[in-house]
Coordinates of C-alpha atoms in Angstrom, one line a residue:
M1 CA 8.7 -7.0 -11.8
R2 CA 11.0 -4.6 -10.0
H3 CA 9.1 -1.8 -8.2
G4 CA 9.1 1.8 -9.3
E5 CA 11.3 4.7 -8.2
V6 CA 11.3 5.3 -4.4
E7 CA 11.2 8.7 -2.6
N8 CA 14.7 8.7 -1.1
P9 CA 16.3 12.2 -1.3
T10 CA 19.1 11.4 1.1
G11 CA 20.3 8.3 -0.7
I12 CA 19.9 5.9 2.2
L13 CA 20.4 2.2 1.6
Y14 CA 16.9 1.5 2.8
G15 CA 16.9 -2.2 2.3
R16 CA 14.1 -3.7 4.4
L17 CA 13.3 -0.6 6.4
A18 CA 9.7 0.4 6.6
G19 CA 8.4 3.8 5.5
Y20 CA 10.0 4.1 2.0
H21 CA 7.2 4.7 -0.5
L22 CA 7.1 5.3 -4.3
S23 CA 7.8 8.8 -5.5
E24 CA 5.4 10.5 -7.8
L25 CA 7.5 9.2 -10.7
G26 CA 7.5 5.7 -9.2
R27 CA 3.7 5.8 -9.2
Q28 CA 3.7 6.8 -12.8
M29 CA 5.9 3.8 -13.6
A30 CA 3.6 1.5 -11.8
D31 CA 0.6 2.8 -13.7
R32 CA 2.5 2.5 -17.0
V33 CA 3.3 -1.2 -16.3
A34 CA -0.3 -1.8 -15.2
E35 CA -1.5 -0.4 -18.6
H36 CA 1.1 -2.6 -20.4
L37 CA -0.1 -5.7 -18.6
A38 CA -3.8 -5.0 -18.8
P39 CA -4.4 -7.2 -22.0
R40 CA -2.4 -10.1 -20.5
D41 CA -4.0 -13.2 -19.0
V42 CA -3.0 -12.3 -15.4
T43 CA -4.8 -14.3 -12.7
Y44 CA -2.5 -13.8 -9.8
V45 CA -0.7 -10.7 -8.5
C46 CA 1.7 -10.9 -5.5
A47 CA 4.3 -8.5 -3.9
S48 CA 7.0 -8.2 -1.4
P49 CA 5.6 -6.9 1.9
L50 CA 7.6 -3.7 1.6
E51 CA 5.6 -0.5 0.8
R52 CA 7.3 0.3 -2.5
A53 CA 6.5 -3.2 -3.9
Q54 CA 2.9 -3.2 -2.6
E55 CA 2.3 0.2 -4.1
T56 CA 3.8 -0.9 -7.5
A57 CA 1.6 -4.1 -7.5
T58 CA -1.7 -2.4 -6.5
P59 CA -2.6 -0.9 -9.9
I60 CA -1.7 -4.1 -11.7
A61 CA -4.0 -6.1 -9.4
K62 CA -6.7 -3.5 -9.7
A63 CA -6.5 -3.6 -13.5
H64 CA -7.3 -7.3 -13.5
G65 CA -9.9 -7.1 -10.7
L66 CA -7.7 -9.2 -8.4
D67 CA -6.9 -9.1 -4.7
L68 CA -3.2 -8.4 -4.1
D69 CA -1.4 -11.2 -2.3
T70 CA 1.8 -10.9 -0.3
D71 CA 4.8 -13.3 -0.1
E72 CA 7.6 -12.7 2.4
R73 CA 9.9 -14.6 0.1
L74 CA 9.9 -11.7 -2.4
I75 CA 11.4 -9.3 0.1
E76 CA 14.6 -7.3 -0.5
A77 CA 17.9 -8.9 0.4
D78 CA 19.1 -8.3 3.9
N79 CA 22.1 -6.0 4.2
V80 CA 24.3 -4.9 7.1
F81 CA 24.6 -1.4 5.6
Q82 CA 20.8 -0.9 5.7
G83 CA 20.0 2.6 7.0
K84 CA 23.3 4.1 6.0
T85 CA 24.7 5.8 2.9
F86 CA 27.0 3.5 1.0
G87 CA 28.0 4.2 -2.5
V88 CA 30.5 5.4 -5.0
G89 CA 32.3 8.5 -3.8
D90 CA 31.0 8.6 -0.2
G91 CA 34.1 7.2 1.5
A92 CA 32.4 4.0 2.7
L93 CA 35.2 1.8 1.5
Q94 CA 37.7 3.9 3.6
R95 CA 35.9 3.4 6.9
P96 CA 37.7 0.6 8.9
G97 CA 34.4 -0.4 10.6
N98 CA 33.1 -1.5 7.2
W99 CA 36.0 -3.7 6.2
K100 CA 34.9 -6.7 8.1
H101 CA 31.7 -6.8 6.1
L102 CA 33.6 -6.6 2.7
V103 CA 35.9 -9.6 3.0
N104 CA 33.9 -12.1 0.9
P105 CA 32.0 -10.7 -2.2
F106 CA 31.2 -14.3 -3.3
R107 CA 28.8 -15.0 -0.4
P108 CA 28.4 -12.0 0.1
S109 CA 29.7 -11.2 3.6
W110 CA 27.7 -7.9 3.9
G111 CA 24.3 -9.5 3.6
E112 CA 22.0 -12.3 2.8
P113 CA 23.8 -15.2 1.0
Y114 CA 23.0 -15.4 -2.7
V115 CA 22.1 -19.1 -2.3
D116 CA 19.5 -18.2 0.3
Q117 CA 18.0 -15.6 -2.1
V118 CA 17.8 -18.3 -4.8
V119 CA 15.9 -20.7 -2.5
R120 CA 13.3 -18.2 -1.4
M121 CA 12.8 -16.6 -4.8
M122 CA 12.4 -20.0 -6.5
G123 CA 9.9 -20.9 -3.9
A124 CA 7.9 -17.8 -4.6
L125 CA 8.1 -18.4 -8.4
N126 CA 6.9 -22.0 -8.0
A127 CA 4.1 -21.0 -5.7
A128 CA 2.9 -18.4 -8.2
K129 CA 3.2 -20.9 -11.1
D130 CA 0.8 -23.2 -9.2
K131 CA -1.7 -20.5 -8.4
A132 CA -1.8 -19.2 -11.9
R133 CA -1.3 -22.5 -13.8
G134 CA -2.3 -22.1 -17.4
H135 CA -2.4 -18.3 -17.0
E136 CA 0.1 -15.6 -16.0
A137 CA 1.2 -14.2 -12.6
V138 CA 2.9 -11.0 -11.7
L139 CA 5.3 -10.8 -8.8
V140 CA 6.7 -7.5 -7.6
S141 CA 10.1 -7.8 -5.9
H142 CA 13.5 -6.0 -5.7
Q143 CA 16.5 -5.6 -8.0
L144 CA 19.0 -7.9 -6.3
P145 CA 16.7 -10.9 -5.6
I146 CA 15.3 -10.7 -9.1
W147 CA 18.8 -10.6 -10.7
I148 CA 20.1 -13.4 -8.5
V149 CA 17.2 -15.8 -9.3
R150 CA 17.6 -15.0 -13.0
S151 CA 21.3 -15.6 -12.8
Y152 CA 20.6 -19.0 -11.2
V153 CA 18.0 -20.0 -13.9
E154 CA 20.4 -18.9 -16.7
R155 CA 23.2 -20.8 -15.0
R156 CA 25.5 -17.8 -14.4
R157 CA 27.6 -17.3 -11.3
L158 CA 25.8 -15.6 -8.5
W159 CA 28.5 -13.1 -7.5
H160 CA 28.6 -10.2 -9.9
D161 CA 29.2 -6.5 -10.6
P162 CA 26.1 -4.7 -9.3
R163 CA 26.5 -2.0 -12.0
K164 CA 25.9 -4.7 -14.7
R165 CA 22.5 -6.0 -13.4
Q166 CA 19.9 -5.9 -16.1
C167 CA 17.0 -5.0 -13.9
T168 CA 15.9 -1.4 -14.3
L169 CA 13.2 0.2 -12.2
A170 CA 9.7 -1.1 -13.2
S171 CA 11.2 -3.7 -15.5
L172 CA 9.8 -7.1 -16.2
T173 CA 11.8 -10.3 -15.9
T174 CA 9.7 -13.1 -17.3
F175 CA 10.0 -16.7 -16.5
T176 CA 8.0 -19.1 -18.8
Y177 CA 7.1 -22.5 -17.5
L178 CA 6.3 -25.7 -19.5
G179 CA 4.7 -27.8 -16.9
D180 CA 6.9 -27.4 -13.8
K181 CA 10.1 -26.5 -15.7
I182 CA 11.3 -23.0 -16.6
V183 CA 12.0 -23.1 -20.4
S184 CA 12.8 -19.4 -21.1
V185 CA 13.6 -16.1 -19.5
G186 CA 12.7 -12.7 -21.0
Y187 CA 13.3 -9.1 -20.1
S188 CA 11.4 -5.9 -21.0
E189 CA 11.2 -2.3 -19.8
P190 CA 7.6 -1.0 -20.4
A191 CA 8.4 2.3 -18.5
I192 CA 11.9 2.9 -19.7
D193 CA 11.1 6.4 -21.0
L194 CA 10.2 7.4 -17.4
V195 CA 13.4 6.0 -15.9
P196 CA 16.1 8.7 -15.4
A197 CA 19.2 7.9 -17.5
H198 CA 21.5 7.5 -14.5
L199 CA 19.2 4.8 -13.0
R200 CA 19.0 2.6 -16.1
A201 CA 20.7 -0.7 -16.5
G202 CA 24.4 -0.3 -17.2
A203 CA 24.5 3.4 -16.3
K204 CA 27.7 4.6 -14.8
P205 CA 27.4 5.5 -11.0
Q206 CA 27.5 9.2 -10.1
K207 CA 30.1 10.6 -7.9
G208 CA 30.3 13.6 -5.6
K209 CA 27.8 15.4 -3.4
N210 CA 24.9 15.0 -5.9
A211 CA 25.4 11.2 -6.1
A212 CA 22.7 10.5 -3.6
Q213 CA 20.0 11.4 -6.2
G214 CA 21.4 8.6 -8.4
K215 CA 21.6 5.8 -5.8
A216 CA 19.4 2.8 -6.2
F217 CA 20.6 0.9 -3.2
G218 CA 18.2 -1.4 -1.4
A219 CA 16.0 -1.1 -4.5

């Protein structure tokens, strides 16, 4: 699961920074997904150590009477632009100091290599599979690592257009195992009616001075 909306009025790319919590809307999203998953046979709930993921996972664990586990491998991807604004229309691409970080989108050169994200996310998935074998597990992570591990499992290239990720706030990307092998991948959006249109998968990025409200960076 991707966490819910974060309180981020200035549009900072918050990445792995501490102190970024769910907004009131984000908490509603978390509660909605907890209700959606309440009838499921969930026996293990785990989250990234970042506050927004922990806060999203808490109502899910509570609904099943489970303790919430934490796995560092579910954390957001590292990014050199963390703590800065970096998005469409803010002039970031015109700053010479940023150019050295943008030379290789295939790795990518501005942050954690895609291959490294695959390795750690697959490790987290397999650990959860073993802990919940014969049942279901819920892992709460972040948009980019979720999309990258899904791309790997579905045998797509790892480099991609970020605007085309199918991983909306509070969405569920489901990996089904048969034994120790992933046999299918599913996707659903139980809280889609709560997600602002400009933050949904495939939405066009906003431009101008109000764009910060539409940024989902570091999400």
